[in-house]
Amino acid sequence: MTPTLSRGGQPSMRERIIEAAAELFYAQGIRAVSAEKVIAKVGITKVTFYRHFPTKDELIVAYLERRAGWERGAVEAARLAAAGKASEVFRIIAEGIGAESCSPGFRGCPFINAAAEYADAEHPVRQVVHAHRQWFKATIEEMIQELGVTDVSVAADQLVMLRDGAMVGGYLGDPGTIAKSLYDAGRAILAFHS
């Protein structure tokens, strides 16, 4: 997702606020970060902050939507790089998850983290999480149809669950093994359903 730029080519104030919030939310947890912390990080006034985000929930939604856009772009880039060949797309995605889980400051999946902090399934934050997960599952279903999978929906559910486990494993376990383990386990699921 391309950030909105101001006339001078710099990120817009809205983007600066989202970027600061993203860093803080991911590192410290969403509920642990107050609007005041974001305001201080950006170096703006409360009036400026609340002009762009009247509520913290709106900022959280913008943060998650931005992350969803980034992930959609990464999956689309993988699909283009693999010329649409599903098995190659899965390898690229597994390598991407492995690389991300090895990056400094990795704390797991931002969507899983947000869902853990917001128990109410009707809350706007959970709605963004749900929409992103539905997109991800639908994208997997679309890709595995070409592989001759017999029960596309069940296989996609299992691959999503495997991805979730890989993200948690990258945070709590040995991130160096995530890419290969994820790819191998995904191939086993697809073979089972073929």
Short mmCIF file of C-alpha atoms in Angstrom, two decimals:
data_model
loop_
_atom_site.label_atom_id
_atom_site.label_comp_id
_atom_site.label_asym_id
_atom_site.label_seq_id
_atom_site.Cartn_x
_atom_site.Cartn_y
_atom_site.Cartn_z
CA MET A 1 0.00 0.00 0.00
CA THR A 2 1.52 3.30 -1.09
CA PRO A 3 1.52 5.96 1.63
CA THR A 4 -0.26 9.22 0.95
CA LEU A 5 2.28 11.96 0.42
CA SER A 6 2.01 15.64 1.20
CA ARG A 7 2.74 18.26 -1.42
CA GLY A 8 6.41 18.27 -0.45
CA GLY A 9 6.75 14.55 -1.16
CA GLN A 10 6.78 13.67 2.54
CA PRO A 11 4.29 11.25 4.10
CA SER A 12 1.02 12.96 4.95
CA MET A 13 0.28 13.71 8.61
CA ARG A 14 -2.24 10.86 8.60
CA GLU A 15 0.45 8.45 7.34
CA ARG A 16 2.95 9.72 9.91
CA ILE A 17 0.44 9.04 12.68
CA ILE A 18 -0.34 5.55 11.35
CA GLU A 19 3.38 4.76 11.00
CA ALA A 20 4.12 5.83 14.56
CA ALA A 21 1.12 3.90 15.87
CA ALA A 22 2.12 0.81 13.89
CA GLU A 23 5.57 0.78 15.48
CA LEU A 24 4.19 1.30 18.97
CA PHE A 25 1.20 -1.05 18.65
CA TYR A 26 3.33 -3.87 17.30
CA ALA A 27 6.16 -3.46 19.80
CA GLN A 28 4.12 -2.78 22.94
CA GLY A 29 0.60 -4.05 22.25
CA ILE A 30 -2.40 -2.07 21.12
CA ARG A 31 -4.07 -1.54 24.48
CA ALA A 32 -0.76 -0.59 26.13
CA VAL A 33 -0.28 2.34 23.73
CA SER A 34 -2.25 5.47 24.50
CA ALA A 35 -3.08 8.22 22.06
CA GLU A 36 -0.67 10.38 24.08
CA LYS A 37 2.21 7.99 23.29
CA VAL A 38 1.45 8.22 19.58
CA ILE A 39 1.12 12.01 19.79
CA ALA A 40 4.51 12.25 21.54
CA LYS A 41 6.19 9.92 19.02
CA VAL A 42 4.92 11.95 16.05
CA GLY A 43 5.56 15.29 17.81
CA ILE A 44 2.14 16.77 17.13
CA THR A 45 -0.65 18.34 19.14
CA LYS A 46 -3.72 16.52 20.41
CA VAL A 47 -5.84 18.69 18.11
CA THR A 48 -3.87 17.52 15.07
CA PHE A 49 -4.09 13.90 16.17
CA TYR A 50 -7.83 13.96 16.83
CA ARG A 51 -8.49 15.82 13.58
CA HIS A 52 -7.16 12.76 11.75
CA PHE A 53 -8.36 10.09 14.20
CA PRO A 54 -11.32 11.10 16.39
CA THR A 55 -11.00 7.80 18.29
CA LYS A 56 -8.18 5.39 19.02
CA ASP A 57 -10.29 2.60 17.49
CA GLU A 58 -10.23 4.45 14.16
CA LEU A 59 -6.43 4.59 14.35
CA ILE A 60 -6.22 0.87 15.17
CA VAL A 61 -8.47 0.06 12.21
CA ALA A 62 -6.29 2.23 9.93
CA TYR A 63 -3.16 0.45 11.23
CA LEU A 64 -4.64 -2.98 10.53
CA GLU A 65 -6.01 -1.95 7.14
CA ARG A 66 -2.58 -0.64 6.21
CA ARG A 67 -1.01 -3.96 7.26
CA ALA A 68 -3.69 -5.88 5.33
CA GLY A 69 -2.86 -3.84 2.24
CA TRP A 70 0.83 -4.61 2.68
CA GLU A 71 0.13 -8.36 3.00
CA ARG A 72 -2.14 -8.33 -0.04
CA GLY A 73 0.57 -6.59 -1.99
CA ALA A 74 3.15 -9.16 -0.86
CA VAL A 75 0.92 -12.07 -1.90
CA GLU A 76 0.21 -10.43 -5.25
CA ALA A 77 3.94 -9.86 -5.77
CA ALA A 78 4.56 -13.56 -5.00
CA ARG A 79 1.89 -14.56 -7.49
CA LEU A 80 3.44 -12.36 -10.16
CA ALA A 81 6.97 -13.61 -9.41
CA ALA A 82 5.77 -17.22 -9.67
CA ALA A 83 3.82 -16.50 -12.86
CA GLY A 84 0.72 -17.77 -11.04
CA LYS A 85 2.14 -21.26 -10.39
CA ALA A 86 0.57 -22.06 -7.02
CA SER A 87 3.29 -24.36 -5.66
CA GLU A 88 5.90 -21.67 -6.31
CA VAL A 89 3.69 -18.98 -4.76
CA PHE A 90 3.43 -21.07 -1.58
CA ARG A 91 7.21 -21.46 -1.48
CA ILE A 92 7.71 -17.69 -1.82
CA ILE A 93 5.12 -16.98 0.88
CA ALA A 94 6.72 -19.53 3.23
CA GLU A 95 10.13 -17.92 2.65
CA GLY A 96 8.60 -14.50 3.34
CA ILE A 97 7.07 -15.66 6.61
CA GLY A 98 10.38 -17.28 7.56
CA ALA A 99 12.31 -14.09 6.79
CA GLU A 100 9.81 -11.93 8.68
CA SER A 101 9.91 -14.20 11.73
CA CYS A 102 13.70 -13.84 11.79
CA SER A 103 13.61 -10.04 11.63
CA PRO A 104 14.53 -7.96 14.68
CA GLY A 105 11.54 -7.06 16.80
CA PHE A 106 9.28 -9.77 15.37
CA ARG A 107 6.29 -10.32 17.70
CA GLY A 108 4.04 -12.58 15.67
CA CYS A 109 1.10 -11.81 13.43
CA PRO A 110 -0.36 -8.33 13.96
CA PHE A 111 -3.85 -9.69 13.25
CA ILE A 112 -3.60 -12.52 15.76
CA ASN A 113 -2.16 -10.06 18.28
CA ALA A 114 -5.04 -7.62 17.70
CA ALA A 115 -7.66 -10.38 17.96
CA ALA A 116 -6.14 -11.48 21.27
CA GLU A 117 -6.58 -7.97 22.65
CA TYR A 118 -10.15 -7.50 21.39
CA ALA A 119 -12.43 -10.35 22.44
CA ASP A 120 -15.69 -8.90 21.08
CA ALA A 121 -16.18 -10.30 17.56
CA GLU A 122 -18.37 -7.28 16.71
CA HIS A 123 -15.70 -4.71 17.59
CA PRO A 124 -14.38 -2.78 14.54
CA VAL A 125 -10.86 -4.11 15.19
CA ARG A 126 -12.10 -7.71 15.05
CA GLN A 127 -14.09 -6.91 11.91
CA VAL A 128 -10.89 -5.84 10.14
CA VAL A 129 -9.13 -8.99 11.35
CA HIS A 130 -12.03 -11.13 10.14
CA ALA A 131 -12.14 -9.45 6.72
CA HIS A 132 -8.40 -9.94 6.24
CA ARG A 133 -8.55 -13.60 7.23
CA GLN A 134 -11.48 -14.16 4.87
CA TRP A 135 -9.47 -12.57 2.05
CA PHE A 136 -6.45 -14.74 2.87
CA LYS A 137 -8.49 -17.95 2.93
CA ALA A 138 -10.26 -17.05 -0.34
CA THR A 139 -6.89 -16.32 -1.96
CA ILE A 140 -5.54 -19.69 -0.86
CA GLU A 141 -8.66 -21.44 -2.12
CA GLU A 142 -8.24 -19.78 -5.49
CA MET A 143 -4.61 -20.85 -5.73
CA ILE A 144 -5.06 -24.47 -4.64
CA GLN A 145 -7.92 -25.17 -7.03
CA GLU A 146 -5.37 -25.51 -9.83
CA LEU A 147 -3.50 -28.19 -7.85
CA GLY A 148 -6.32 -30.71 -8.00
CA VAL A 149 -7.20 -30.45 -4.32
CA THR A 150 -10.44 -32.35 -3.59
CA ASP A 151 -11.74 -30.36 -0.62
CA VAL A 152 -10.54 -26.83 -1.26
CA SER A 153 -12.23 -25.22 1.74
CA VAL A 154 -10.90 -27.73 4.29
CA ALA A 155 -7.40 -27.61 2.82
CA ALA A 156 -7.45 -23.81 2.87
CA ASP A 157 -8.59 -23.80 6.51
CA GLN A 158 -5.69 -26.10 7.36
CA LEU A 159 -3.19 -23.94 5.47
CA VAL A 160 -4.44 -20.80 7.25
CA MET A 161 -4.10 -22.58 10.58
CA LEU A 162 -0.61 -23.70 9.59
CA ARG A 163 0.34 -20.11 8.71
CA ASP A 164 -1.01 -18.94 12.07
CA GLY A 165 1.06 -21.56 13.86
CA ALA A 166 4.14 -20.56 11.88
CA MET A 167 3.74 -16.93 12.93
CA VAL A 168 3.41 -17.92 16.59
CA GLY A 169 6.26 -20.41 16.23
CA GLY A 170 8.47 -17.71 14.74
CA TYR A 171 7.87 -15.56 17.78
CA LEU A 172 8.09 -18.23 20.48
CA GLY A 173 10.27 -20.89 18.88
CA ASP A 174 13.19 -21.13 16.49
CA PRO A 175 12.42 -18.74 13.63
CA GLY A 176 15.25 -20.18 11.56
CA THR A 177 13.27 -23.33 10.83
CA ILE A 178 9.93 -21.69 10.05
CA ALA A 179 10.16 -21.32 6.25
CA LYS A 180 11.14 -24.93 5.55
CA SER A 181 8.76 -26.37 8.14
CA LEU A 182 5.87 -24.25 6.85
CA TYR A 183 6.51 -25.18 3.23
CA ASP A 184 6.96 -28.90 3.97
CA ALA A 185 3.84 -29.07 6.16
CA GLY A 186 1.84 -27.16 3.56
CA ARG A 187 2.92 -29.60 0.86
CA ALA A 188 1.85 -32.49 3.10
CA ILE A 189 -1.61 -30.92 3.56
CA LEU A 190 -2.00 -30.41 -0.18
CA ALA A 191 -0.80 -33.95 -0.94
CA PHE A 192 -3.29 -35.36 1.57
CA HIS A 193 -6.16 -33.51 -0.16
CA SER A 194 -5.08 -34.30 -3.72
#
